[in-house]
Amino acid sequence: SDPFGGEVKPRILLMGLRRSGKSSIQKIWDFPGQIDFFDPTFDYEMIFRGTGALIFVIDSQDDYVEALSRLHLTVTRAYKVNPNINFEVFIHKVDGLSDDHKIEKQRDIHKRANDDLADAALERIHLSFYLTSIYDHSIFEAFSKVVQKLIPQLPTLENLLNIFISNSGIEKAFLFDVVSKIYIATDSSPVDMQTYELCCDMIDVVIDISCIYGLTGEEAGIPYDKESMAIIRLNNTTVMYLKEVTKFLALVCFLREESFERKGLIDYNFHCFRKAIQEVFDVRVKVQKSRKLLSQR
Ligand code: GDP
């Protein structure tokens, strides 16, 4: 079971003017079949109907007047076909901009885009904005948020994570999709970028080491299975603990060294957590299967 129940993944469309950065964003990770490019000849009706999220990429280092008018056109068209699409605007290539400059850009783009919608009496269309760059983890962080909105079980996952960490003396926990390195859920305490980056680095290390030493040669794809786990001790008395949850998901936790002394308790709680997560996704698969059967009639 994967985050989307192993069946139909909600489609994420990546759009924007030429040279805005779409292919660079896609190159960063492997997200088979879920991200599609804007093709000017496409059939709007057909594409938008099956879309969960539409990401519109705007190059923040360029003049964005044209990008904003294309954004408006795209969003209004898509909304007419499918009012349930999440509209996500990536203000991209913000590396090289100072923090003040970033905030100023975001404020300006936010205002102009919403003014355009208001002029068209379409204030009900909601746009979300993210500052992104392929040169740091901001692009993964933004993508994580986009994907999280498409997961109907998110509140349940957050709840399970909250229960798990409070019973185990853990400070922060993430549920990661190992291949794309986006986190599909975390407990309700705030996320800081540095913690998130450490998780990504840890997943890289685990996969790299497993690639070198772990492959049996039979399995295709990533060397990641039920036995996958890793412990990294940071020099500030923090421990990072990674464990396999499902074929696609890993739990990455941060905890104090003292708390890690009770590893037996943590592992027992993890066992319960893992079972609960698997049930959450199993139910989803069953519901989807019965829906499919119904719609075939
Ligand atoms: P596409 O036409 O929308 O697919 O755009 P590309 O992915 O080909 O990117 C156009 C140019 O923008 C390339 O030279 C990329 O290297 C550059 N680019 C993409 N993402 C970023 C970014 O986050 N920061 C910076 N500084 N340049 C970027």
XYZ file of C-alpha atoms and ligand atoms in Angstrom:
325
model
C 0.000 0.000 0.000
C 1.351 3.384 -0.971
C 0.158 6.805 0.228
C -2.637 6.727 -2.279
C -3.828 3.241 -1.491
C -1.962 1.590 -4.322
C -4.582 2.492 -6.847
C -5.494 5.685 -8.611
C -3.072 8.450 -7.750
C -4.485 11.942 -7.977
C -2.840 13.608 -10.888
C -0.624 16.629 -10.349
C -0.216 18.949 -13.301
C 2.886 21.073 -13.645
C 2.378 24.166 -15.787
C 3.929 27.536 -16.447
C 5.604 29.547 -19.173
C 8.577 28.164 -21.049
C 11.842 28.413 -19.133
C 10.034 28.859 -15.819
C 11.728 25.710 -14.492
C 9.226 22.873 -15.004
C 11.582 20.267 -16.443
C 14.242 21.087 -13.845
C 11.693 20.536 -11.091
C 10.608 17.242 -12.534
C 14.190 16.034 -12.972
C 14.782 16.276 -9.238
C 12.820 13.185 -8.440
C 11.140 10.202 -9.758
C 7.415 10.509 -9.525
C 6.187 8.014 -12.032
C 3.011 8.844 -13.812
C 1.881 11.456 -11.401
C 3.220 14.661 -12.840
C 2.196 15.714 -16.298
C 3.398 18.538 -18.380
C 1.333 21.212 -19.945
C 0.856 20.421 -23.561
C -0.790 23.280 -25.460
C -2.707 20.855 -27.624
C -4.265 19.021 -24.749
C -7.939 18.562 -24.244
C -8.718 20.768 -21.216
C -11.902 18.941 -20.382
C -10.239 15.598 -20.212
C -7.082 16.617 -18.387
C -8.570 18.872 -15.738
C -11.332 16.473 -14.855
C -8.831 13.974 -13.459
C -6.511 16.514 -11.844
C -6.029 16.761 -8.091
C -3.609 19.673 -8.048
C -2.424 22.152 -10.618
C 1.000 23.604 -9.923
C 1.746 26.778 -11.819
C 5.424 27.731 -11.894
C 6.380 31.412 -12.092
C 9.991 32.475 -12.672
C 10.628 35.045 -9.942
C 13.845 36.217 -11.589
C 12.015 37.276 -14.714
C 9.315 39.812 -15.448
C 6.145 37.998 -14.444
C 3.402 39.993 -16.158
C 2.916 37.392 -18.870
C 3.133 34.545 -16.380
C 0.373 36.117 -14.301
C -1.965 36.447 -17.230
C -1.295 32.837 -18.218
C -1.889 31.781 -14.631
C -5.238 33.551 -14.656
C -6.274 31.970 -17.945
C -5.216 28.498 -16.855
C -6.846 28.669 -13.453
C -10.171 30.002 -14.688
C -10.349 27.395 -17.424
C -9.462 24.570 -15.089
C -11.907 25.760 -12.462
C -14.783 25.686 -14.951
C -14.061 22.057 -15.733
C -13.251 20.971 -12.194
C -13.855 23.278 -9.210
C -12.196 20.753 -6.884
C -8.670 21.234 -8.217
C -6.153 22.653 -5.737
C -4.358 25.604 -7.310
C -0.739 25.850 -6.203
C 1.578 28.616 -7.353
C 5.330 28.032 -7.141
C 7.197 31.328 -7.100
C 10.306 29.664 -8.414
C 14.077 30.363 -8.661
C 14.072 32.343 -5.419
C 17.673 31.304 -4.730
C 19.742 34.426 -5.043
C 16.975 36.613 -3.636
C 17.316 38.037 -0.133
C 14.643 37.094 2.415
C 13.104 40.565 2.211
C 13.044 40.345 -1.531
C 11.374 36.922 -1.422
C 8.589 38.165 0.825
C 8.110 41.235 -1.336
C 7.846 39.105 -4.496
C 5.366 36.768 -2.874
C 3.245 39.668 -1.617
C 3.209 41.281 -5.054
C 2.384 38.110 -6.980
C -0.249 37.122 -4.439
C -1.918 40.519 -4.718
C -1.879 40.716 -8.503
C -3.150 37.169 -9.008
C -6.008 37.667 -6.549
C -6.865 41.075 -8.020
C -7.201 39.428 -11.433
C -9.558 36.842 -9.962
C -11.578 39.523 -8.178
C -11.900 41.507 -11.434
C -13.374 38.378 -13.015
C -15.699 37.882 -10.022
C -13.909 34.635 -9.209
C -12.762 35.378 -5.652
C -13.918 31.933 -4.617
C -10.936 30.400 -6.411
C -8.253 29.854 -3.820
C -4.578 30.057 -4.773
C -1.767 28.875 -2.478
C 1.745 30.258 -2.858
C 5.165 28.729 -2.179
C 8.684 30.084 -2.570
C 10.753 27.433 -4.322
C 14.175 26.668 -5.743
C 15.764 23.503 -7.065
C 19.005 24.444 -5.298
C 17.714 23.746 -1.795
C 14.999 21.652 -0.141
C 12.266 24.238 -0.603
C 10.997 22.464 -3.700
C 10.524 19.195 -1.783
C 8.888 20.989 1.106
C 6.438 22.710 -1.254
C 5.693 19.448 -3.012
C 5.100 17.729 0.305
C 2.432 20.275 1.141
C 0.813 19.920 -2.273
C 0.676 16.143 -1.950
C -0.552 16.241 1.665
C -3.624 18.154 0.577
C -4.485 15.285 -1.757
C -4.392 12.636 0.935
C -7.826 12.187 2.473
C -6.384 10.210 5.400
C -4.108 13.066 6.452
C -5.922 13.912 9.720
C -5.803 10.232 10.711
C -2.097 10.012 9.913
C -1.341 13.146 11.931
C -3.306 11.773 14.816
C -1.442 8.474 14.752
C 1.880 10.316 14.627
C 0.867 12.509 17.567
C -0.090 9.498 19.654
C 3.049 7.621 18.665
C 5.477 10.413 19.552
C 3.846 11.402 22.816
C 3.908 7.798 24.040
C 7.509 7.255 22.956
C 9.315 10.397 24.099
C 9.981 11.415 20.495
C 10.280 15.068 19.545
C 9.382 15.041 15.886
C 8.311 12.388 13.403
C 7.751 12.361 9.649
C 6.170 9.820 7.382
C 8.195 9.889 4.180
C 7.664 8.582 0.701
C 11.130 7.139 0.257
C 11.441 7.483 -3.496
C 10.258 11.053 -3.941
C 11.527 12.220 -0.525
C 8.367 14.119 0.156
C 6.776 13.705 3.548
C 3.142 12.827 3.379
C 2.465 13.586 7.034
C 4.080 14.787 10.242
C 2.914 15.301 13.824
C 1.313 18.648 14.592
C 4.411 20.399 15.976
C 5.953 22.914 13.557
C 8.419 21.811 10.869
C 11.684 23.612 10.447
C 13.610 23.442 7.235
C 16.786 22.135 8.838
C 15.034 19.137 10.375
C 13.407 18.397 7.061
C 16.760 18.599 5.263
C 18.316 16.205 7.748
C 15.553 13.689 7.021
C 16.197 13.943 3.278
C 19.928 13.473 3.847
C 19.298 10.459 6.048
C 17.088 8.810 3.431
C 19.797 9.423 0.827
C 22.417 7.834 3.059
C 20.246 4.806 3.809
C 19.393 4.232 0.159
C 22.998 4.756 -0.971
C 24.429 2.362 1.594
C 21.713 -0.180 0.796
C 22.450 0.142 -2.913
C 26.081 -0.698 -2.292
C 25.711 -3.423 0.320
C 22.068 -4.409 0.447
C 20.964 -5.578 -2.983
C 20.354 -9.261 -3.506
C 20.279 -8.752 -7.250
C 16.794 -10.196 -7.589
C 14.678 -7.222 -6.778
C 14.283 -4.302 -9.107
C 13.908 -0.731 -7.923
C 15.153 0.704 -4.663
C 16.840 -1.496 -2.068
C 14.246 -0.860 0.590
C 12.289 -3.510 2.476
C 10.756 -4.620 5.775
C 14.152 -4.845 7.417
C 15.187 -1.337 6.455
C 16.122 0.775 9.441
C 18.875 3.129 10.491
C 20.059 5.027 13.524
C 22.162 8.168 13.271
C 23.524 9.905 16.360
C 24.042 13.611 15.839
C 26.679 15.413 17.890
C 24.127 17.454 19.810
C 22.708 14.475 21.755
C 19.935 14.024 19.213
C 19.213 10.639 17.665
C 17.609 10.115 14.271
C 15.737 6.877 13.842
C 14.417 5.584 10.500
C 12.202 2.536 10.037
C 10.261 0.952 7.223
C 6.473 1.351 7.506
C 5.213 0.148 4.143
C 6.796 -0.701 0.815
C 6.926 3.014 0.015
C 6.878 4.746 3.367
C 9.427 5.265 6.103
C 9.116 6.841 9.499
C 11.901 9.260 10.404
C 12.021 10.442 14.036
C 14.081 12.852 16.096
C 14.601 12.167 19.786
C 16.930 12.871 22.701
C 19.583 10.316 23.536
C 17.950 9.715 26.963
C 14.648 8.821 25.325
C 16.413 6.444 22.976
C 17.537 4.407 25.971
C 13.982 3.107 26.081
C 14.270 1.659 22.592
C 12.167 -1.365 23.545
C 9.194 0.859 24.287
C 9.720 2.836 21.095
C 9.885 -0.316 19.021
C 6.742 -1.688 20.643
C 4.874 1.580 19.981
C 6.256 1.599 16.467
C 4.870 -1.881 15.900
C 1.374 -0.644 16.881
C 1.788 2.500 14.792
C 2.849 0.494 11.750
C -0.159 -1.775 12.039
C -2.494 1.208 12.306
C -0.956 2.882 9.249
C -1.298 -0.272 7.221
C -4.942 -0.539 8.218
C -5.589 3.062 7.198
C -4.295 2.373 3.691
C -5.875 -1.060 3.411
C -9.313 0.347 4.100
C -8.739 2.882 1.379
C -7.846 0.199 -1.155
C -10.983 -1.738 -0.283
C -13.198 1.334 -0.598
C -11.638 2.198 -3.939
C -12.079 -1.315 -5.215
C -15.749 -1.414 -4.309
C -16.227 2.017 -5.867
C -14.637 0.743 -9.038
C -16.953 -2.219 -9.083
C -19.933 0.039 -8.599
C -18.912 2.391 -11.385
C -18.447 -0.502 -13.775
C -22.101 -1.393 -13.515
P 10.923 24.722 -18.527
O 10.985 25.260 -19.920
O 9.784 25.334 -17.759
O 10.924 23.238 -18.435
O 12.242 25.293 -17.790
P 13.640 24.553 -17.500
O 13.475 23.521 -16.452
O 14.238 24.165 -18.802
O 14.477 25.736 -16.823
C 14.828 26.922 -17.494
C 16.088 27.482 -16.875
O 15.881 27.830 -15.527
C 17.234 26.476 -16.867
O 18.415 27.162 -17.252
C 17.325 26.021 -15.428
O 18.637 25.676 -15.057
C 16.869 27.255 -14.680
N 16.272 26.926 -13.384
C 15.320 25.980 -13.091
N 15.026 25.965 -11.770
C 15.797 26.921 -11.193
C 15.955 27.402 -9.825
O 15.333 26.956 -8.864
N 16.845 28.423 -9.641
C 17.558 28.969 -10.661
N 18.400 29.951 -10.356
N 17.450 28.533 -11.938
C 16.579 27.536 -12.207
